Coordinates of C-alpha atoms and ligand atoms in Angstrom, one line a residue:
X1 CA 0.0 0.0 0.0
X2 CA 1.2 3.3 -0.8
X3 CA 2.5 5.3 1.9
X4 CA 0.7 8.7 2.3
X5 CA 1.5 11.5 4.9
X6 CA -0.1 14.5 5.8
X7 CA 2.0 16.9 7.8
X8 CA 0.1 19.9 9.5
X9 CA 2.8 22.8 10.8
X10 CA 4.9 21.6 7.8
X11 CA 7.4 25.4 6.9
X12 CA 8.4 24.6 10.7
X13 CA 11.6 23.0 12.0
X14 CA 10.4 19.7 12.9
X15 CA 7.9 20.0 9.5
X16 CA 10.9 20.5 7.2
X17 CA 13.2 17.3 8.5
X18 CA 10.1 14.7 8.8
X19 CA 9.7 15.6 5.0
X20 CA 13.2 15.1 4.3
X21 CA 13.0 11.9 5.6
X22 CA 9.4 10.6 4.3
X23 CA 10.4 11.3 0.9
X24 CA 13.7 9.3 0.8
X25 CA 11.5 6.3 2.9
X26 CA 9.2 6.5 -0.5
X27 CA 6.3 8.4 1.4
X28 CA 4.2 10.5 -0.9
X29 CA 3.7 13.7 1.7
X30 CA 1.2 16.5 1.8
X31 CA 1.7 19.2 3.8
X32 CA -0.4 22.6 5.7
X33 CA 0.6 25.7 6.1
X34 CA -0.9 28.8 7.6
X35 CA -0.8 31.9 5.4
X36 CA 1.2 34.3 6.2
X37 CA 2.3 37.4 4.5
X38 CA 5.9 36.8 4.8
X39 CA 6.9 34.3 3.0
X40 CA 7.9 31.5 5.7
X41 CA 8.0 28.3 3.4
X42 CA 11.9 29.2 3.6
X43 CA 12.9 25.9 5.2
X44 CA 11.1 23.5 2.8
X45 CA 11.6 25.1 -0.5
X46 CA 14.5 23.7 -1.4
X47 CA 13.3 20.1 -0.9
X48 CA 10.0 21.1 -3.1
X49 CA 11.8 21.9 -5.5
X50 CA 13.8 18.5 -5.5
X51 CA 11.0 16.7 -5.4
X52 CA 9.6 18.2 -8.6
X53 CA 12.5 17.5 -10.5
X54 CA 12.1 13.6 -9.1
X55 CA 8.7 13.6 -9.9
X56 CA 7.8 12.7 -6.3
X57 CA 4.3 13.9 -4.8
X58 CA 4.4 17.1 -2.3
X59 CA 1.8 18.9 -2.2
X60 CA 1.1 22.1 0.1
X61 CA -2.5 23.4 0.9
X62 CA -2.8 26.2 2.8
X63 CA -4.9 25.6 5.9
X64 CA -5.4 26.4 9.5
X65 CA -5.8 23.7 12.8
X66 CA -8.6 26.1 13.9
X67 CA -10.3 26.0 10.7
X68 CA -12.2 22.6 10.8
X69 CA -13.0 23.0 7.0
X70 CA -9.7 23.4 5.7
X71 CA -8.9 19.8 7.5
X72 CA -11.3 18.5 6.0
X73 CA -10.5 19.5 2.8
X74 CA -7.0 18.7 2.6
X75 CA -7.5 14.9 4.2
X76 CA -10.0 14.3 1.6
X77 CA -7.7 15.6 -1.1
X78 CA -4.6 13.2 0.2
X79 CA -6.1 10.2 1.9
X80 CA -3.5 10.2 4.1
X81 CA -2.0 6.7 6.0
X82 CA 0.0 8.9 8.7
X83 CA -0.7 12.2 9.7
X84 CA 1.9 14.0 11.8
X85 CA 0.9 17.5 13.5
X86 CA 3.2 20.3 14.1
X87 CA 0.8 22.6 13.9
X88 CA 1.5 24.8 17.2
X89 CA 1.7 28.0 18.7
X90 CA 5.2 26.7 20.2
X91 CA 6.2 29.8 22.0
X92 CA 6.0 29.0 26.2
X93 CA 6.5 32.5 26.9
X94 CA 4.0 34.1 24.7
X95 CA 1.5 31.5 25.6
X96 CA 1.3 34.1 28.7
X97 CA 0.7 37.0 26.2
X98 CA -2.5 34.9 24.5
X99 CA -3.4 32.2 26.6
X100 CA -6.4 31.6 24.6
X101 CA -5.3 31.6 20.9
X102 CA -2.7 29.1 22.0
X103 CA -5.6 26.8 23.5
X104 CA -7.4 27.0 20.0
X105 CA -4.5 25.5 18.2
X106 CA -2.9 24.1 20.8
X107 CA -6.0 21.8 22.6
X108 CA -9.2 23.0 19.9
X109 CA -6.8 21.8 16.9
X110 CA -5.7 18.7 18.1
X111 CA -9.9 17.6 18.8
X112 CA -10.3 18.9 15.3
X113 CA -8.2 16.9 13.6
X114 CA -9.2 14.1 15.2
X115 CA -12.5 14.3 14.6
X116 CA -11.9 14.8 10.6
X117 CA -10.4 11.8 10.8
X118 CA -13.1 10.1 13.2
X119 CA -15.4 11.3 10.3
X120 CA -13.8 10.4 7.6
X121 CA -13.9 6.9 8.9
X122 CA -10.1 6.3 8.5
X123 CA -9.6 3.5 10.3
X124 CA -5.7 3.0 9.1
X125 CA -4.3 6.1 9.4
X126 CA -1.6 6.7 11.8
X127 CA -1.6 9.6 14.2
X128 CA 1.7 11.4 15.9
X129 CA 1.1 14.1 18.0
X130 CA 3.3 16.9 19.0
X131 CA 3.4 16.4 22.9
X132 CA 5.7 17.8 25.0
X133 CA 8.2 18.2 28.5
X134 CA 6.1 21.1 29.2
X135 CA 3.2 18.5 30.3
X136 CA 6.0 17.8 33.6
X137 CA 6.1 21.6 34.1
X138 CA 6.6 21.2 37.7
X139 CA 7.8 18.2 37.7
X140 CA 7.3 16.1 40.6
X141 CA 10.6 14.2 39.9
X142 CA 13.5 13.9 38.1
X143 CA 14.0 12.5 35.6
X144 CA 10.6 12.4 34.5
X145 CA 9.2 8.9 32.6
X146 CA 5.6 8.7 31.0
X147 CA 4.8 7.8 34.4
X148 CA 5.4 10.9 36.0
X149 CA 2.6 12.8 36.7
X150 CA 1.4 16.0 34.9
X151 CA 1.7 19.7 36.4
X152 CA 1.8 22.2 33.5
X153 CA 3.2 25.5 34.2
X154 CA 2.0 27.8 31.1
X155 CA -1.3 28.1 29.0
X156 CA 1.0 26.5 26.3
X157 CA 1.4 23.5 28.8
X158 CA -2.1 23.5 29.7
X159 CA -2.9 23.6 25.9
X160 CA -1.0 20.8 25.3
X161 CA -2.0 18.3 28.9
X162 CA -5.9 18.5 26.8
X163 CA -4.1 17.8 23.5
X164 CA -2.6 14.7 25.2
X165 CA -5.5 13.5 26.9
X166 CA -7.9 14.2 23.9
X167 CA -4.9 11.8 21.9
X168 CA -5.2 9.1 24.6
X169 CA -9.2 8.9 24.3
X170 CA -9.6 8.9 21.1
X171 CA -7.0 6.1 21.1
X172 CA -9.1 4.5 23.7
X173 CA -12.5 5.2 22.7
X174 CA -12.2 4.7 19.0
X175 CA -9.2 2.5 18.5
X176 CA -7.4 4.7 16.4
X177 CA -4.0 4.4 16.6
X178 CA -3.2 7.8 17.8
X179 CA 0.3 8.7 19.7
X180 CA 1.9 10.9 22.1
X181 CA 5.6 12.0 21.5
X182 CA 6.6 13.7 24.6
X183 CA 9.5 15.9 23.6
X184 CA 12.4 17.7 25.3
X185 CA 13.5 20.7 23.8
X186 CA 15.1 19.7 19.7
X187 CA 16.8 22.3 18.2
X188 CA 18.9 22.7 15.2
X189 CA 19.8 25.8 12.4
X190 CA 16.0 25.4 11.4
X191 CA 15.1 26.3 14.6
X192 CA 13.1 29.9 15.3
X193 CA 15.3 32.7 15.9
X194 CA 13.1 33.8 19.5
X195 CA 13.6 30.5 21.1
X196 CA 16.9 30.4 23.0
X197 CA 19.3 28.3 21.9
X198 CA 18.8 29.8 17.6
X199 CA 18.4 33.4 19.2
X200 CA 22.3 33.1 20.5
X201 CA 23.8 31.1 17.4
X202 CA 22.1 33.7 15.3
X203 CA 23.1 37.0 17.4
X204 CA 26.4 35.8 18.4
X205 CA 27.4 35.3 14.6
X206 CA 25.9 38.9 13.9
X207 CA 28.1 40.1 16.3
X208 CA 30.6 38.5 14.7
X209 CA 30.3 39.9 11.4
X210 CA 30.3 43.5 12.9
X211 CA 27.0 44.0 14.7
X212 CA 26.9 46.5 17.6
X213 CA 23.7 44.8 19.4
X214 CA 24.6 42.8 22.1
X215 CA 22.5 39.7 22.9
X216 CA 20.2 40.3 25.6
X217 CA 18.8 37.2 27.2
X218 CA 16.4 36.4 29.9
X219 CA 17.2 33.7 32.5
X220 CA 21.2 32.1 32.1
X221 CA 20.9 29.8 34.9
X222 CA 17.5 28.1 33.3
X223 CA 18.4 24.6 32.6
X224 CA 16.8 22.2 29.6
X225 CA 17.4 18.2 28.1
X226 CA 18.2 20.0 24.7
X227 CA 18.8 17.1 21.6
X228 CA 19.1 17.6 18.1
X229 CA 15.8 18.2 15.9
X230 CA 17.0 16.4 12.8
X231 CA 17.5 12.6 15.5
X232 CA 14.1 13.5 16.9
X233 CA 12.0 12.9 13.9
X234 CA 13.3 9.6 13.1
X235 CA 11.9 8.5 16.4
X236 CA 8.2 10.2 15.7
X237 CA 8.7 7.9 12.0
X238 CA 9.0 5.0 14.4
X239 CA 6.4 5.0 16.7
X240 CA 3.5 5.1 13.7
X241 CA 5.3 2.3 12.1
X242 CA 4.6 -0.1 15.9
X243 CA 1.6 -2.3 15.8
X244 CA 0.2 -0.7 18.8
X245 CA 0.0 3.2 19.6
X246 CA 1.7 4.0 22.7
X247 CA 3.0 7.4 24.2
X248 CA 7.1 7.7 24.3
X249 CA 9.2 10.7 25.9
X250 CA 12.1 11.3 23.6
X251 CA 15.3 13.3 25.5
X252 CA 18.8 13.0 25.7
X253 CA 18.4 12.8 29.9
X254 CA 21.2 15.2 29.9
X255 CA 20.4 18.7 31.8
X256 CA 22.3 21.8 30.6
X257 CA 22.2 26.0 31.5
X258 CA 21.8 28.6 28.7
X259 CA 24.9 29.8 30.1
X260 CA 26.7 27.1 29.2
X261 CA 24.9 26.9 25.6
X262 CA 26.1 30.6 25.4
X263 CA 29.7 29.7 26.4
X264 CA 30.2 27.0 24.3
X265 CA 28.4 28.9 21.0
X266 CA 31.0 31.9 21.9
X267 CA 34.0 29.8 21.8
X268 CA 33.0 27.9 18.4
X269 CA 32.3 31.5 17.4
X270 CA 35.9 32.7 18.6
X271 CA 35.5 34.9 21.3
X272 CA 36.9 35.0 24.6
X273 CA 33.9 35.2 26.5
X274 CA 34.3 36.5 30.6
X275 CA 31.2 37.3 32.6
X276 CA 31.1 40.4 34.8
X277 CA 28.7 41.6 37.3
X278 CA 25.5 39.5 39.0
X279 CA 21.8 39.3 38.1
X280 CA 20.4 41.9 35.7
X281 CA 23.7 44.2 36.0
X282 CA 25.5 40.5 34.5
X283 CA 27.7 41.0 31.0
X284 CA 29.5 39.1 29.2
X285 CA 32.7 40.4 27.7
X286 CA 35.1 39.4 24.7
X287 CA 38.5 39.7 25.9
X288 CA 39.9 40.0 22.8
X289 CA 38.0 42.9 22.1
X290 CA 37.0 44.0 25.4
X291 CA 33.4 44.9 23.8
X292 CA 30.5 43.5 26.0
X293 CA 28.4 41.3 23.6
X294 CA 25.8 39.4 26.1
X295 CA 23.2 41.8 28.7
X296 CA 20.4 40.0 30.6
X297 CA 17.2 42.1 30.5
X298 CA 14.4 41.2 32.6
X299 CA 11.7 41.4 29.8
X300 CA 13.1 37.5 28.5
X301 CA 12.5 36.0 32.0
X302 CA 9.0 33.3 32.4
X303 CA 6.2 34.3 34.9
X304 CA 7.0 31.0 35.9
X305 CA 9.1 28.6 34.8
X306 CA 9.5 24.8 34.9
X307 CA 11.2 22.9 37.3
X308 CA 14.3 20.7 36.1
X309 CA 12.9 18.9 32.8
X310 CA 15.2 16.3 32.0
X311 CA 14.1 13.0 30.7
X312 CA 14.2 9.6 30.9
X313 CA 13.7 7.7 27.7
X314 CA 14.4 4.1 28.3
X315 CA 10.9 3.4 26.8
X316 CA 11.6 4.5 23.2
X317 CA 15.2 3.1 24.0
X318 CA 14.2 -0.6 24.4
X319 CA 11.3 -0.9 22.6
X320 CA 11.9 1.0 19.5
X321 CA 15.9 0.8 19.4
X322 CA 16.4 5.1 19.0
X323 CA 19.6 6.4 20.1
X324 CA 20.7 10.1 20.0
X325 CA 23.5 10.4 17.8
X326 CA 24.2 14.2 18.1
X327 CA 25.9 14.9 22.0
X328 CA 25.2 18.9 23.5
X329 CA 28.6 19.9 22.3
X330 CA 27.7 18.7 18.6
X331 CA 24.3 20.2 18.5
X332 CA 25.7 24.0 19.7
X333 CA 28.9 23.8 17.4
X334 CA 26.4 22.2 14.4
X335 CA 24.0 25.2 14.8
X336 CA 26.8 27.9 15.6
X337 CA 28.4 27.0 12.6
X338 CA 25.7 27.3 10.3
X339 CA 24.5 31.1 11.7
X340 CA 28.7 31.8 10.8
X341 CA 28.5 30.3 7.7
X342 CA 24.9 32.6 6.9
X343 CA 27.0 36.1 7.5
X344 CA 29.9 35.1 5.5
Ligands
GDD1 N1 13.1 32.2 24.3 C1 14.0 32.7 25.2 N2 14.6 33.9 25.0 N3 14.3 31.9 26.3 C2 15.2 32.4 27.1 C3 15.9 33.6 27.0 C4 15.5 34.4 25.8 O1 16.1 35.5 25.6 N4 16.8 33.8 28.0 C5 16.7 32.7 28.8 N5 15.7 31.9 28.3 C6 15.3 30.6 28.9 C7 13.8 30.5 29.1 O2 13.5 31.2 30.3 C8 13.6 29.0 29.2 O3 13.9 28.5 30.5 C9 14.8 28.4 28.3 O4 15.6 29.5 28.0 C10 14.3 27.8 27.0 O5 13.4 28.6 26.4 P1 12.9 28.4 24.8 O6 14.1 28.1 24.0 O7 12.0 29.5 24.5 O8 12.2 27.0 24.9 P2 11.1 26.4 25.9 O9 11.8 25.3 26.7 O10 10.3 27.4 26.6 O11 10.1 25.6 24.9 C11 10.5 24.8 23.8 O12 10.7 23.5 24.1 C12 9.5 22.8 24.6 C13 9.8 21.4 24.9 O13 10.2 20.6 23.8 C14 9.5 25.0 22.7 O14 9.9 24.4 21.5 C15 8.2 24.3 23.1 O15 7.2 24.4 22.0 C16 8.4 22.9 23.5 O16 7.2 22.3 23.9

């Protein structure tokens, strides 16, 4: 049977690698995208335009989670085996700023794709669900497992505990074979420039290449299990392809600051980095040139923010055989590279 996959959220980060890696397993893919009026289909051009030349089906549709009718459209155009959805407002920290349009698409969306495919009666197709670390929010230990109970700490996490639960029902209730990847932080040089790992890669190589900005940041002691976008998808491939649906937290189990992503990003990037000074007043200065090219400013710190969310992933370990391949050091000197490599 041909292998047909629908992608909602598919210009993002995780969006652009899962296509990648359908079409060279063969998968004909279909993909949705909000409008926008920037052009943001940036990170999956390139591969569109491969694909033509192959002759291999991609098709974009422009279409919304929130808009019920535009899912139904586009399932009914591609029949899809395996639907995968990005489709997300991602940001934690301006889930505070509009708690309730990240509850449409983050909790709405996820009941409304499953009830287009509840009504179109596709009994076969696949599910994989965005979940995420956030669910552990306060996490009541460390590391957490998919046993650890649930104590969201943001609308975004809130969003995202009904998503999960409104997965595990319908897996429950109508059989359908519907999946939870619970996700620690991925990043890579797709990722957004406002979350903090791309924000420093891509300001500490503007620097480099003559900026005068220095990179302000919120919280440098806030620690996250950060792995490598590109080994995370893989593993979201795998669970549709198990007999049974289950729920999986992918993580490295490694916990790590955002001062030492920024220490490590400034030495791939060649500076001498010292810091001076303690809580807001904190800088941190090139030697070599003496300027002062990180600030903390207060408006990037949480209302709230988690508590230690490092995970355990023994699960997807034994019984789906996924291994990180990229280590901490990799991913910050992969992603550093490529934000020195864009100012050239
Ligand atoms: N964004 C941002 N900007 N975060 C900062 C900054 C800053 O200037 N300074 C410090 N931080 C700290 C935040 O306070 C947070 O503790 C940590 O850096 C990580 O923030 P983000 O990179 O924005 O990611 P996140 O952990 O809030 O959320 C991401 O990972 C989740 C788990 O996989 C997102 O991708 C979510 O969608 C995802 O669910």
């Amino acid at each position: 049977m041909k292998k047909v996959a629908l992608i909602t959220g598919i210009a993002g980060q995780d969006g652009s690698y899962l296509t990648e890696l359908l079409l060279n397993r063969g998968y004909d893919v279909h993909g949705v995208d909000r409008r926008s009026s920037l052009f943001n289909r940036s990170r999956i051009e390139k591969t569109r335009r491969e694909a033509q030349k192959k002759g291999l089906v991609f098709e974009l549709y422009y279409g919304d989670i929130c808009d019920a009718g535009s899912l139904y459209r586009v399932i009914s155009k591609s029949k899809p085996t395996e639907i995968y959805n990005f489709a997300s407002q991602s940001h934690v920290a301006i889930s505070f700023d509009e708690p309730e349009h990240t509850t449409d698409i983050n909790a709405n969306g996820v009941l409304r794709l499953l009830e287009a495919v509840r009504n179109f009666e596709l009994k076969d197709c696949r599910i994989y669900q965005a979940s995420t670390s956030e669910l552990f929010g306060n996490a009541l230990e460390t590391p957490q497992t998919e046993k650890t109970p649930f104590h969201p700490r943001s609308p975004y996490g809130v969003a995202k505990l009904y998503a999960y639960w409104i997965v595990k029902n319908y897996r429950e209730h109508y059989a359908m074979h519907a999946n939870n990847g619970i996700l620690y932080n991925h990043e890579s040089p797709r990722r957004g420039e406002n979350f903090v790992t791309r924000k420093i890669t891509y300001s500490l190589a503007k620097i480099k290449a003559g900026d005068d900005h220095a990179l302000e940041l919120g919280n440098l002691d806030a620690q996250r299990d950060w792995g490598y976008a590109k080994d995370y998808v893989e593993m979201m491939w795998l669970m549709l392809q198990q007999e049974k649906a289950d729920d999986y937290i992918i993580a490295t189990g490694k916990l790590h600051t955002v001062r030492e992503f920024v220490e490590k990003a400034a030495h791939v990037a060649g500076f001498d980095l010292v810091w001076e000074g303690d809580g807001t007043k904190e800088v941190g200065r090139d030697k070599l040139t003496g300027k002062i090219i990180i600030k903390v400013n207060p408006k990037f710190y949480r209302p709230i923010e988690p508590h230690l969310l490092v995970g355990d992933a023994t699960k997807a370990k034994d019984k789906l055989g996924w291994q990180p391949k990229v280590s901490f050091e990799n991913l910050v000197e992969i992603m550093m590279k490529a934000d020195i490599e864009r100012f050239l």
